[in-house]
Coordinates of C-alpha atoms and ligand atoms in Angstrom, one line a residue:
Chain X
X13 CA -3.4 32.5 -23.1
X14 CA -3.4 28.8 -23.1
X15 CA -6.9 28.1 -25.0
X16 CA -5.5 27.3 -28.4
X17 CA -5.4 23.1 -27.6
X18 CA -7.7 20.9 -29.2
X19 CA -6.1 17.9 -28.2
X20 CA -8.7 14.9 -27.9
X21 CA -6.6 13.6 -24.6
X22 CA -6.3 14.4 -21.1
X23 CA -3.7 16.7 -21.2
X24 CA -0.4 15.4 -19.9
X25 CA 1.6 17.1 -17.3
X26 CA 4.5 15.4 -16.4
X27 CA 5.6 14.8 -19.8
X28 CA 7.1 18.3 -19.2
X29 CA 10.8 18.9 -18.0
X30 CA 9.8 18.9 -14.4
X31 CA 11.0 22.9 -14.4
X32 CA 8.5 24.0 -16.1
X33 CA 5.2 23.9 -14.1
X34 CA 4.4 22.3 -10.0
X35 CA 4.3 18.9 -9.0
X36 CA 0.7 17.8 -9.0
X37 CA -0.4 15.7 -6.1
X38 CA -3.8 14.6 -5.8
X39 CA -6.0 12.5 -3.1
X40 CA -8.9 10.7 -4.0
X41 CA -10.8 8.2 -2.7
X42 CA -13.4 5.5 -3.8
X43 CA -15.8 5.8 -0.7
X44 CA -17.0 9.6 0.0
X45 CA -16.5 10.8 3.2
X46 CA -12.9 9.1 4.4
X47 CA -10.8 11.9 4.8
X48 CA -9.7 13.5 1.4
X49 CA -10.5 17.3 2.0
X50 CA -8.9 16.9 5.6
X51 CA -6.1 15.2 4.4
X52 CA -5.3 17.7 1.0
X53 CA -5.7 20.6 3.3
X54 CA -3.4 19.3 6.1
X55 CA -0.7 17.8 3.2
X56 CA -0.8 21.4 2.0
X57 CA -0.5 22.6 5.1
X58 CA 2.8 20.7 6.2
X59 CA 4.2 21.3 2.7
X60 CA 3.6 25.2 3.1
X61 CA 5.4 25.3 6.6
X62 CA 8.5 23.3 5.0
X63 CA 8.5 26.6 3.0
X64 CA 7.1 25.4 0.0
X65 CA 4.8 27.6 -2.2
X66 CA 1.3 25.6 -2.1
X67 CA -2.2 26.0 -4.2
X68 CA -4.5 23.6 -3.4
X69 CA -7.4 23.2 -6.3
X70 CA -11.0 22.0 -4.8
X71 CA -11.9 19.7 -7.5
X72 CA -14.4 18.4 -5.7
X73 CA -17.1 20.2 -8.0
X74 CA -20.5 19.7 -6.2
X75 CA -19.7 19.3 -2.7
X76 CA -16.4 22.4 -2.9
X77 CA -15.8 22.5 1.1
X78 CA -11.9 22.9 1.4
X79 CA -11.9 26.1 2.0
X80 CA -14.0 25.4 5.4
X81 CA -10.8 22.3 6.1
X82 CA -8.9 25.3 5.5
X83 CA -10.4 28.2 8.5
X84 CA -11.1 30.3 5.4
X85 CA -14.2 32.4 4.6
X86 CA -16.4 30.9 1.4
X87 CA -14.6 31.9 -1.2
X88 CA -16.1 34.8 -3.9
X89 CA -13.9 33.7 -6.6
X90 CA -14.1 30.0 -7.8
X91 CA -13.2 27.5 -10.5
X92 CA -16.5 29.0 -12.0
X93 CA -15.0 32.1 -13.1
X94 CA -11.8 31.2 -14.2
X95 CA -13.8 28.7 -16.7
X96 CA -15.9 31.3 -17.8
X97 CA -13.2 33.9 -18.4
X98 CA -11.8 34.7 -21.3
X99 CA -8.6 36.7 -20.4
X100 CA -7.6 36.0 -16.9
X101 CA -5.2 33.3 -15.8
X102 CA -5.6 31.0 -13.2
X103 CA -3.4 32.4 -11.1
X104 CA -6.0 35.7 -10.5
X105 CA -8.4 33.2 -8.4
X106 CA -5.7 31.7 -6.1
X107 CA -7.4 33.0 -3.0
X108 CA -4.2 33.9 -0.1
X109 CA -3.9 32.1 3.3
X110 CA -2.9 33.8 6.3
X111 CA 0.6 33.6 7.0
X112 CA 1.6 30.6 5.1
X113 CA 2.8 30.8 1.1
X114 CA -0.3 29.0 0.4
X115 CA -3.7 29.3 -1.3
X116 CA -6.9 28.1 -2.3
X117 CA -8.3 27.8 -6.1
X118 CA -11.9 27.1 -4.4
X119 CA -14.9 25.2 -6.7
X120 CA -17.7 26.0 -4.3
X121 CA -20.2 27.5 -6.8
X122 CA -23.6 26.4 -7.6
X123 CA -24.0 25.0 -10.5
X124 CA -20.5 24.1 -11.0
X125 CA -20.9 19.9 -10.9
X126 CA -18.7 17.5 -11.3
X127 CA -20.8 15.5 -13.6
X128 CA -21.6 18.8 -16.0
X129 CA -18.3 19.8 -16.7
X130 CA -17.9 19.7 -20.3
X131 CA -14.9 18.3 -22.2
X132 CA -13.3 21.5 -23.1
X133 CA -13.8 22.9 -19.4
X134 CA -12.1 20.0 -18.2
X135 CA -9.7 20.4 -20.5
X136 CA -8.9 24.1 -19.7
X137 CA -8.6 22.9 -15.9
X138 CA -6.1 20.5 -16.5
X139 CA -4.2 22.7 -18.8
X140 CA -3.9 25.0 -16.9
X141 CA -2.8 23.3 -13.4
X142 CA 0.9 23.6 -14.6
X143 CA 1.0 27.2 -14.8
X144 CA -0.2 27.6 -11.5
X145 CA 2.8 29.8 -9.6
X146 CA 3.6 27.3 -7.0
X147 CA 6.3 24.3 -6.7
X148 CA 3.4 21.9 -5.5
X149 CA -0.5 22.2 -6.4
X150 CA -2.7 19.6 -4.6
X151 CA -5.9 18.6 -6.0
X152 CA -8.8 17.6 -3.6
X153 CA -10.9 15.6 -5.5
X154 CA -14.5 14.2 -5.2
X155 CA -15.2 10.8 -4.2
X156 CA -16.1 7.4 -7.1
X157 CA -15.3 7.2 -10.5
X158 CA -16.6 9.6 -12.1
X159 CA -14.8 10.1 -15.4
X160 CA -13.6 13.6 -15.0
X161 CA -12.9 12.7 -11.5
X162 CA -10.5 9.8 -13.1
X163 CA -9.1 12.4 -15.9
X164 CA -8.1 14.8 -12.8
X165 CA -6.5 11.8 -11.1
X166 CA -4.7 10.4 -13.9
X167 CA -2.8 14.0 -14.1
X168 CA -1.0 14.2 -11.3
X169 CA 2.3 12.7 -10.8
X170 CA 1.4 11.7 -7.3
X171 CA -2.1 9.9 -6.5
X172 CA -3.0 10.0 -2.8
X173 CA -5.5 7.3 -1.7
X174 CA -7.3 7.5 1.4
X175 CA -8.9 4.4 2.8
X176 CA -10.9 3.8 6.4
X177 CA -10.5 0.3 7.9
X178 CA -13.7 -1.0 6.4
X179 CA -15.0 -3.3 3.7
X180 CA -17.0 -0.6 2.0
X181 CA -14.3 1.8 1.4
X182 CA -11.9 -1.1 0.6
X183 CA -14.0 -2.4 -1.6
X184 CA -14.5 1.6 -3.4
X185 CA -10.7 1.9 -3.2
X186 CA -10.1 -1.3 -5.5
X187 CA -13.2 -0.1 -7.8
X188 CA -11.2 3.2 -8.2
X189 CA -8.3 2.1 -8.7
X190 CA -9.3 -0.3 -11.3
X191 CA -10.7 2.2 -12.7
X192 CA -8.0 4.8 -12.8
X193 CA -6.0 2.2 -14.6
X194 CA -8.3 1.4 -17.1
X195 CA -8.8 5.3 -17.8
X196 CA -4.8 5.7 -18.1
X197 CA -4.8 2.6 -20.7
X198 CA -6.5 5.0 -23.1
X199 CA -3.4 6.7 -23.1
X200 CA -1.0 4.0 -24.7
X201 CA -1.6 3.5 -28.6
X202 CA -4.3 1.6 -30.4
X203 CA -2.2 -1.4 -31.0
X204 CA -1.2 -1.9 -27.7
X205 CA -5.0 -1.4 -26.0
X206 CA -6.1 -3.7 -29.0
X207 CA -3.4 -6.6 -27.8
X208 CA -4.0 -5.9 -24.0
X209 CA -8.0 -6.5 -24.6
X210 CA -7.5 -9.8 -26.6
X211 CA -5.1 -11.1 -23.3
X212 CA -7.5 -10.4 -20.9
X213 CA -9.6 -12.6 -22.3
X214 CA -7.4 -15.3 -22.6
X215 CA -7.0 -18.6 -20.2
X216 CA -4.7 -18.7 -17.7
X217 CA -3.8 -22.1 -16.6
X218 CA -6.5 -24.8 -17.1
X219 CA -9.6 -22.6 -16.5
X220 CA -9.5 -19.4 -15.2
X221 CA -9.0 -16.5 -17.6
X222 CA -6.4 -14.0 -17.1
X223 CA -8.6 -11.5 -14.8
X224 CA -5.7 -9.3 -12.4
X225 CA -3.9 -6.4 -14.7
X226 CA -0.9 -8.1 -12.8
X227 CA -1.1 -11.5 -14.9
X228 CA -2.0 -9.5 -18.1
X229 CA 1.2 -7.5 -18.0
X230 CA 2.6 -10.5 -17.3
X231 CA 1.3 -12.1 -20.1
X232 CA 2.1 -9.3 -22.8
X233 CA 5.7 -9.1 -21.9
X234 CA 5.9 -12.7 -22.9
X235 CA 4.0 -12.4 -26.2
X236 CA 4.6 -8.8 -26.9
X237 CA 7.7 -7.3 -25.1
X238 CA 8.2 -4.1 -26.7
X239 CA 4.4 -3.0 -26.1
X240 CA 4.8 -4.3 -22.8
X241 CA 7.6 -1.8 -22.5
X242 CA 4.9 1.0 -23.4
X243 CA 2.1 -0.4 -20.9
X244 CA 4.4 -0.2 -17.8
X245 CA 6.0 3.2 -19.1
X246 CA 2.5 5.1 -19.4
X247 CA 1.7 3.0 -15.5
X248 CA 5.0 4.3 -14.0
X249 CA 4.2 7.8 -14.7
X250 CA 2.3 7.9 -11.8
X251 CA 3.1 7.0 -8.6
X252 CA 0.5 5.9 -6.3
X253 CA 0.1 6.0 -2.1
X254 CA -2.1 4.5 0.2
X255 CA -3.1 6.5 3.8
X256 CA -5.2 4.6 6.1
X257 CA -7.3 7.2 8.2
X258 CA -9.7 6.9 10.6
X259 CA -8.3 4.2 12.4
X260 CA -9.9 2.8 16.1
X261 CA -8.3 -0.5 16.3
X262 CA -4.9 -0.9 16.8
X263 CA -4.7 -3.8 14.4
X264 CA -6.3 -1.9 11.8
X265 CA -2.9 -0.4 11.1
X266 CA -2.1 -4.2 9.9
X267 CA -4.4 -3.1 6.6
X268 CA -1.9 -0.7 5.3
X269 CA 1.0 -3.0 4.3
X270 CA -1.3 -5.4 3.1
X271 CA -3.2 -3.4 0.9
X272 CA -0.1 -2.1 -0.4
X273 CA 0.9 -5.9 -1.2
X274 CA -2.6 -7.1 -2.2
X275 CA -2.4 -4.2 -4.7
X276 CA 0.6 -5.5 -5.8
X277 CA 0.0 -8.5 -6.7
X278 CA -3.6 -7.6 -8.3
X279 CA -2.1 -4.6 -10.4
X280 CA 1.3 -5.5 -10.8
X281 CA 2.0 -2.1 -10.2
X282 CA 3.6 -0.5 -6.3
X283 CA 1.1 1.0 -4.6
X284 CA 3.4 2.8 -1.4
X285 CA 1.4 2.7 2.2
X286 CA 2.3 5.9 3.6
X287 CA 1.2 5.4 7.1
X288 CA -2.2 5.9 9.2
X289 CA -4.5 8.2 10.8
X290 CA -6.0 7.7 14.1
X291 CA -9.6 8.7 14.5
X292 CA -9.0 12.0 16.6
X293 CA -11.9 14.1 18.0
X294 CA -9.5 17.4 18.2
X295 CA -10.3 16.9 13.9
X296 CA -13.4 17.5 14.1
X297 CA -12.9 20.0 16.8
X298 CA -11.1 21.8 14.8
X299 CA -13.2 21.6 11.9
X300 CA -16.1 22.7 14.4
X301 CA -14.0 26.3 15.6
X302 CA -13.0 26.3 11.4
X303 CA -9.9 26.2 12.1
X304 CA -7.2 24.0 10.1
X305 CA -6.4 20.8 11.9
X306 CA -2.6 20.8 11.4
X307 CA -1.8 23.9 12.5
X308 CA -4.4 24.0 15.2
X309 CA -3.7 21.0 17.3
X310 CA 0.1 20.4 15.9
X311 CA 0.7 18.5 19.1
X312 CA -1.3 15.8 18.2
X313 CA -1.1 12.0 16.7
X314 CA -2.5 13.0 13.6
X315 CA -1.0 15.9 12.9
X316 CA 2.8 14.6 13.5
X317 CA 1.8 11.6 10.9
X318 CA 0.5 14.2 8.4
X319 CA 3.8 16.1 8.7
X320 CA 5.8 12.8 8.7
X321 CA 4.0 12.2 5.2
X322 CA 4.3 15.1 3.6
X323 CA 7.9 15.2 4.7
X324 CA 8.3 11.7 2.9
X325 CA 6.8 12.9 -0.3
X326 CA 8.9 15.7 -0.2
X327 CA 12.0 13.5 0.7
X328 CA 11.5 11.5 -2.5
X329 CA 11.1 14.2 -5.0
X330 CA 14.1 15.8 -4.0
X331 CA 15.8 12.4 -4.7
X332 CA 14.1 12.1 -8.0
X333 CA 15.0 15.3 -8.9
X334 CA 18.6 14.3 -7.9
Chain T
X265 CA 0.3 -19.4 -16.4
X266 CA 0.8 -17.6 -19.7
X267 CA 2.9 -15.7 -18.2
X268 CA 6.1 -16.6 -16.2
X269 CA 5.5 -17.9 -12.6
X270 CA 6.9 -15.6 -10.1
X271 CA 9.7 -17.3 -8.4
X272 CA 9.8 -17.2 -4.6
X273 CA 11.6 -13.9 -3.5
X274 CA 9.3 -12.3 -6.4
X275 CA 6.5 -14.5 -4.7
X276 CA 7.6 -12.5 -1.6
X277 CA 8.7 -9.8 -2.4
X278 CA 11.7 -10.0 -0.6
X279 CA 15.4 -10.1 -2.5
X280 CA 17.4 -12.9 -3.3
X281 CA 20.1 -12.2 -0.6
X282 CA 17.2 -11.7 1.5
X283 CA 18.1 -12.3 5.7
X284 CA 16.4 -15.1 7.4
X285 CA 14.7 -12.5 9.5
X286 CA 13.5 -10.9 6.3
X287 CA 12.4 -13.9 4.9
X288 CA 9.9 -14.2 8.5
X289 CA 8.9 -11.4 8.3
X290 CA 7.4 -10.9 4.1
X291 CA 6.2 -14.9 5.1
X292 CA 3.9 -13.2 8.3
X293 CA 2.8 -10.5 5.9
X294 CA 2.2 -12.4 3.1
X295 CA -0.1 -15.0 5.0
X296 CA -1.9 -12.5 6.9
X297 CA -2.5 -10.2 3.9
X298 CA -4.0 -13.3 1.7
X299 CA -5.5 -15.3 4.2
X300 CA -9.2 -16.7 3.5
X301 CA -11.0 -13.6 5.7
X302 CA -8.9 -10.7 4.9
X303 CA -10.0 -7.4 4.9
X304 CA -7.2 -6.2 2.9
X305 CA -8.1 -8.0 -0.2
X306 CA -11.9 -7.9 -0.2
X307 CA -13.5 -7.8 -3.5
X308 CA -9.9 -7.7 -5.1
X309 CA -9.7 -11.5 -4.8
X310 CA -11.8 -14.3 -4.6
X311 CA -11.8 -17.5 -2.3
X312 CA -10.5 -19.8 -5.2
X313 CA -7.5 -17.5 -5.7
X314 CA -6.7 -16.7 -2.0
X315 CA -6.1 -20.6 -1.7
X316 CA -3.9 -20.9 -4.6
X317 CA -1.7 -17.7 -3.2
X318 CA -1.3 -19.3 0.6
X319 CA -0.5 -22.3 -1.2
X320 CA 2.4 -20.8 -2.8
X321 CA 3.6 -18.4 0.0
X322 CA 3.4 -21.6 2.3
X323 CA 5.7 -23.4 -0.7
X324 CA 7.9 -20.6 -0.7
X325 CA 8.8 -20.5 2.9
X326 CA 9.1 -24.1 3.8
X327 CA 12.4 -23.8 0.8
X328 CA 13.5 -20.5 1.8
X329 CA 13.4 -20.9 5.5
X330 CA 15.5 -24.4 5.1
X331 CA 19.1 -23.8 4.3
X332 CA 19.9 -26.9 2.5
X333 CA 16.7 -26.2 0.2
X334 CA 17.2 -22.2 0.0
X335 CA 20.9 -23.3 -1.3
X336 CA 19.1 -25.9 -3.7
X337 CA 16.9 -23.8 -4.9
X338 CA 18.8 -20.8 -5.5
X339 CA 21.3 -23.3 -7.7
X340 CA 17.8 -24.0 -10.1
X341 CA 17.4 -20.5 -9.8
X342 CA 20.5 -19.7 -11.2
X343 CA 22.0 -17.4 -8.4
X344 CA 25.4 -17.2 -7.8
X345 CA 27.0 -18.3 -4.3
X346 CA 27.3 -14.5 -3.6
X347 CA 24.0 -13.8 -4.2
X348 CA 22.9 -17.2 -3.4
X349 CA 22.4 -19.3 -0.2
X350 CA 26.5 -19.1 0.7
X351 CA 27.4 -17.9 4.7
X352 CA 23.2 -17.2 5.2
X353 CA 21.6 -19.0 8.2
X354 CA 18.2 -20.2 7.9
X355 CA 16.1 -19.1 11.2
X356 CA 16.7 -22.1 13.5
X357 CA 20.3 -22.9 12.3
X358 CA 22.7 -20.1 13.5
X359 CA 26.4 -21.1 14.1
X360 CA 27.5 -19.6 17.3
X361 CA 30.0 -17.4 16.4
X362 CA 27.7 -15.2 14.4
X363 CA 25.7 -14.8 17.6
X364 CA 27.3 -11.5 19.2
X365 CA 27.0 -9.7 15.4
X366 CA 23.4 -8.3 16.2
X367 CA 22.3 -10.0 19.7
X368 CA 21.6 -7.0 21.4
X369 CA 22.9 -6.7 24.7
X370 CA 19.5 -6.7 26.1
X371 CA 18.7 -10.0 24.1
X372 CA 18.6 -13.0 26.2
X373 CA 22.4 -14.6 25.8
X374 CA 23.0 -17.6 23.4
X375 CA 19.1 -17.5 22.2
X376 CA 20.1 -17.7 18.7
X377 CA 22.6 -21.0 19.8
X378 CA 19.9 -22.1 22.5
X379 CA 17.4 -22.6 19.3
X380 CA 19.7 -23.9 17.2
X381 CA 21.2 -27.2 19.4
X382 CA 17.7 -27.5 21.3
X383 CA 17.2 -31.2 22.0
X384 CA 13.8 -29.9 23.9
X385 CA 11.4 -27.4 23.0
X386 CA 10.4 -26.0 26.0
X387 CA 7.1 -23.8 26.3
X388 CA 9.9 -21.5 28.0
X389 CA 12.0 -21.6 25.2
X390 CA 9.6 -20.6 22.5
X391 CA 8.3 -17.8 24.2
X392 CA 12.0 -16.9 24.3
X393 CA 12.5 -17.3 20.8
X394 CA 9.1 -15.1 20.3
X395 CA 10.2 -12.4 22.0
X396 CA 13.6 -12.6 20.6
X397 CA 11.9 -11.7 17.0
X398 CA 9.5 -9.0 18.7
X399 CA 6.3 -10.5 17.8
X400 CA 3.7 -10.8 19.8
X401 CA 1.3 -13.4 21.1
X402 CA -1.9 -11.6 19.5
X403 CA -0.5 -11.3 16.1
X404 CA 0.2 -15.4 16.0
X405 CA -3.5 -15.7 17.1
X406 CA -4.6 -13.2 14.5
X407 CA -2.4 -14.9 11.2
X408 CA -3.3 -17.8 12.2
X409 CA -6.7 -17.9 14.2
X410 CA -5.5 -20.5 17.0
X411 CA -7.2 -18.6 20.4
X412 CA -5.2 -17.0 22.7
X413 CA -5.6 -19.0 25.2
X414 CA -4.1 -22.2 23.9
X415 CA -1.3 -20.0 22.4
X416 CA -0.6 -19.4 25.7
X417 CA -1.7 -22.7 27.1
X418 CA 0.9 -23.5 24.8
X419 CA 4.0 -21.4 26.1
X420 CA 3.0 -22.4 29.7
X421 CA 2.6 -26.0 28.7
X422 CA -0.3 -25.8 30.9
X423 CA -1.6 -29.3 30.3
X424 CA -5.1 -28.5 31.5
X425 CA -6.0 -25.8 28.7
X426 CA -3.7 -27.5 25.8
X427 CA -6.0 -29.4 23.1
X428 CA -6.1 -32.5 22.4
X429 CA -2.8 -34.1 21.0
X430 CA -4.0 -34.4 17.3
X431 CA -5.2 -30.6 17.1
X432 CA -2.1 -29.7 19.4
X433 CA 0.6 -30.5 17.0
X434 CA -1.5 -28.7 13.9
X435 CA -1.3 -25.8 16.2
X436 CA 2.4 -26.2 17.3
X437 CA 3.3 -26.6 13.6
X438 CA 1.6 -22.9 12.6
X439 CA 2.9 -21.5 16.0
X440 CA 6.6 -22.6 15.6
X441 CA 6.0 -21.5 11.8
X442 CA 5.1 -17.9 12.9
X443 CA 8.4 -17.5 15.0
X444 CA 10.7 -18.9 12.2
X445 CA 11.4 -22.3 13.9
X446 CA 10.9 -25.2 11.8
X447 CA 7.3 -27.5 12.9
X448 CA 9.0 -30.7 12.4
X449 CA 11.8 -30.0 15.7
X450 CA 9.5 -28.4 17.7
X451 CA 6.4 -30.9 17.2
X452 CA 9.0 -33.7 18.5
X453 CA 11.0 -32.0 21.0
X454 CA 7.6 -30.8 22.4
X455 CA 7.8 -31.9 26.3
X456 CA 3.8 -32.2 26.6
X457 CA 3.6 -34.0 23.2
X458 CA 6.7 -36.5 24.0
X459 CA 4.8 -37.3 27.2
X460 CA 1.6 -38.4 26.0
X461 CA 2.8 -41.4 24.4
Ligands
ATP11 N1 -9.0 10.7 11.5 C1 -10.2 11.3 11.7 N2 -10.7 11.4 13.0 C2 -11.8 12.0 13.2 N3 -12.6 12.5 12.3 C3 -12.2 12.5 11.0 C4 -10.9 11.9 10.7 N4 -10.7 12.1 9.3 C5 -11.8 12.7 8.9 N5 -12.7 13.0 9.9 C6 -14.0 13.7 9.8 O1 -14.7 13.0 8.8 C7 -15.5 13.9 8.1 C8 -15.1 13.7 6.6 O2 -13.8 14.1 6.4 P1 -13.4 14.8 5.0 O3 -14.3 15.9 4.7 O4 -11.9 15.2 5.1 O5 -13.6 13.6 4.0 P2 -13.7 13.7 2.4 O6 -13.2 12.4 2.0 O7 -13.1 14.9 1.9 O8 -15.3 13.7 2.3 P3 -16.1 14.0 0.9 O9 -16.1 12.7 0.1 O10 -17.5 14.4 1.4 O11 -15.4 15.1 0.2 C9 -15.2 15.3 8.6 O12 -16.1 15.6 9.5 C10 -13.8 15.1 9.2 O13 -13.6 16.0 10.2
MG12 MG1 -13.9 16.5 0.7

């Protein structure tokens, strides 16, 4: 079907008239462990209930468990196959959930690893994530920076950060996304990448050398304007969001906003704080009976936030698309 | 800076017809978000750089929270009267008859005029004035790390628990700061402070 691309790039989705294909969400994280697969499933979850046709993707190649976030059985077709098969779409291994116009394209298989993916695998996965028959697809990927990881990332039109109110995962979430905006430079012509590198080495005031992305951009709209104008367009494809989960203290929900504007500043690019998580024992509960969180225990904290986000997403695609 | 410096509203992040209240409340978030131990901006920023940023967001609000220097600046700046300084109110200068637009009823009458004309700054008054802009007592003591317990020491003027009269007026300064006042009226209209010497 689609396997005649040899393009040496990530494929790029939203380049395509919005009709065409799903809107990609994904949610990553820097730090493993923080919520990503609960908060995919439960995103998917609230989008499916507002009557929206949902196929969540388990990128998370090498530790696949969505499909237990999910109350569903381990899955007997996978990622795996559709890779290995010649003549099938992608839309054979979306596996049903009950009730809901949802489903699951699962990657629990052995041997199917993150870091083993080959090129054109990754390739065909990406491809092929805007034929998927749905209006959203949601990618639940793996934790760090692995390069496919980043490449899976950088193709969805919405990136989904989750964060827990400590140093370690702060410190992961600004190493991803540092690295996620390196990875998306590659996209903008040689020229441009050439004239970025030589600012960032340059001196900024009497000592320090120009060090945020946010002072670089800076920078090359002075010197170079109209490659500037490229830089910010291949940065605003993506738009990025913060959730905060986990949260015990009630002035961790203080870390959000500033996050969002420490981000700011650093990257020169908005990074939106969609709200927080408290840490909630009905999750793992839940997760315990395999059942899915959201619809299980609808009554609670968590759960209204999660709908309030997805809701919110939802809110401003329909104004985009306006 | 190779670059152009931000000016103040891009500094933060507010716009230029930005409310007084508005101006509070991106001044709070700023200081908190880049002061020296916060979490939010761990390994994103070192020390040398959080001090130039407070430096700046501390410049910004002493202009913008002043009315004669917002309406200075905004001349340098370029902005129009529309967009500019005209008819705004900086926090602790609010001409009476604006004071029914959005004091609630529930508001305490006449706050807004009670902090404007104040010749004395009670402890009463600012915890008025605190409660007035809905921010509590802890948050002051997180942004700006004075204890609770002279915060308070400091709204009940309780003379006993109040530092001494040098480190009390640093700490009246930040504290008036946080609730939009400016330091400079309430350090001298401060009734413990005025009786000392
Ligand atoms: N807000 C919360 N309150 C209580 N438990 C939570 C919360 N969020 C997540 N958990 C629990 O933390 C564990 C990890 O969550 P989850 O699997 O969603 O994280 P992840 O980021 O997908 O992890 P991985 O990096 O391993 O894929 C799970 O046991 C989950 O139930
Ligand atoms: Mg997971």
């Amino acid at each position: 079907m689609h396997e005649n691309g040899h393009a040496a790039n990530v494929v790029r989705l939203q380049r395509q008239p919005e009709s065409c294909g799903p809107r990609i969400w994904a949610v990553a994280s820097g730090k493993g462990g923080v919520g990503k697969s609960l908060i995919s499933s439960s995103l998917g979850l609230a989008l499916s209930r507002q009557g929206r046709r949902v196929v969540l993707v388990d990128l998370d190649l090498g530790g696949a468990n969505l499909h237990t976030c999910l109350g569903m059985p381990h899955p007997d077709v996978t990622l795996s196959d559709f890779i290995d098969s010649r003549d099938r779409t992608i839309n054979e291994f979306v596996q049903p959930l009950q009730d809901l116009p949802a489903g699951l394209i699962s990657g629990a298989a052995d041997g199917l690893e993150v870091a083993n993916l080959k090129h054109f695998q990754k390739q065909k996965i990406i491809r092929n994530l805007r034929h998927i028959h749905a209006d959203y697809v949601i990618l639940d990927l793996g934790a760090g920076t692995a390069f496919n990881t980043l490449d899976f990332f950088i193709a969805a039109e919405r990136g989904i950060i989750s964060v827990v109110p400590d140093p370690t995962s702060i410190e992961n979430t600004y190493r991803f996304l540092k690295c996620a905006f390196t990875r998306r430079l590659r996209e903008v012509p040689k020229q441009t990448r050439k004239l970025m590198a030589r600012i960032l080495g340059m001196r900024q005031g009497e000592k320090r050398r120009i060090r945020t992305l946010a002072a670089s951009l800076n920078a090359m709209q002075q010197l170079h304007p109209e490659h500037a104008r490229l830089l910010q367009g291949e940065l605003a494809r993506q738009k990025l969001h913060l959730i905060v989960n986990q949260v015990l203290e009630p002035s961790d929900t203080e870390l959000g906003p500033s996050m969002a504007l420490a981000c700011h500043k650093y990257f020169g690019q908005p990074l939106e704080y969609l709200g927080h998580l408290n840490h909630d024992r009905q999750i793992i509960t839940a997760l315990r009976g395999r059942k899915p969180f959201l619809t299980t225990y609808p009554q609670s904290r968590a759960a209204i936030n999660l709908e309030h986000m997805a809701a919110a997403l939802l809110d401003q695609d329909s104004r985009s698309e306006a | 800076m190779s670059g152009k410096t931000a000016n103040y509203y891009e500094l933060l992040e507010i716009r230029p017809d930005a409310s007084n209240m508005d101006i509070i409340n991106a001044y709070r978030q700023a200081k908190l978000t880049f002061k020296a131990d916060s979490m939010a901006t761990y390994s994103l920023f070192d020390e040398e750089e959080l001090r130039q940023m407070q430096e700046q967001i501390e410049q910004a609000y002493a202009t913008l929270s002043n009315i004669e220097k917002r309406r200075v600046y905004d001349r340098q700046l370029g902005l129009s009267r529309e967009e500019g300084a005209s008819g705004r109110e900086t926090a602790d200068t609010v001409q009476d008859n604006v004071v029914t637009l959005d004091g609630g009823a529930e508001r305490p009458a006449g706050i807004r005029y009670r902090m404007a004309v104040a010749t004395v700054f009670t402890g009463r008054l600012l915890r008025e004035v605190r409660e007035f802009r809905g921010i509590e007592l802890a948050a002051i003591a997180e942004h700006t790390k004075i204890s609770r317990q002279y915060l308070q020491a400091i709204e009940d003027e309780d003379e006993k628990h109040l530092p001494e009269p040098a480190y009390l007026k640093g700490y009246l300064k930040q504290y008036a700061a946080e609730i939009g006042l400016d330091p400079e009226r309430v350090v001298g209209r401060y009734p413990p402070l005025q009786r000392g010497d």
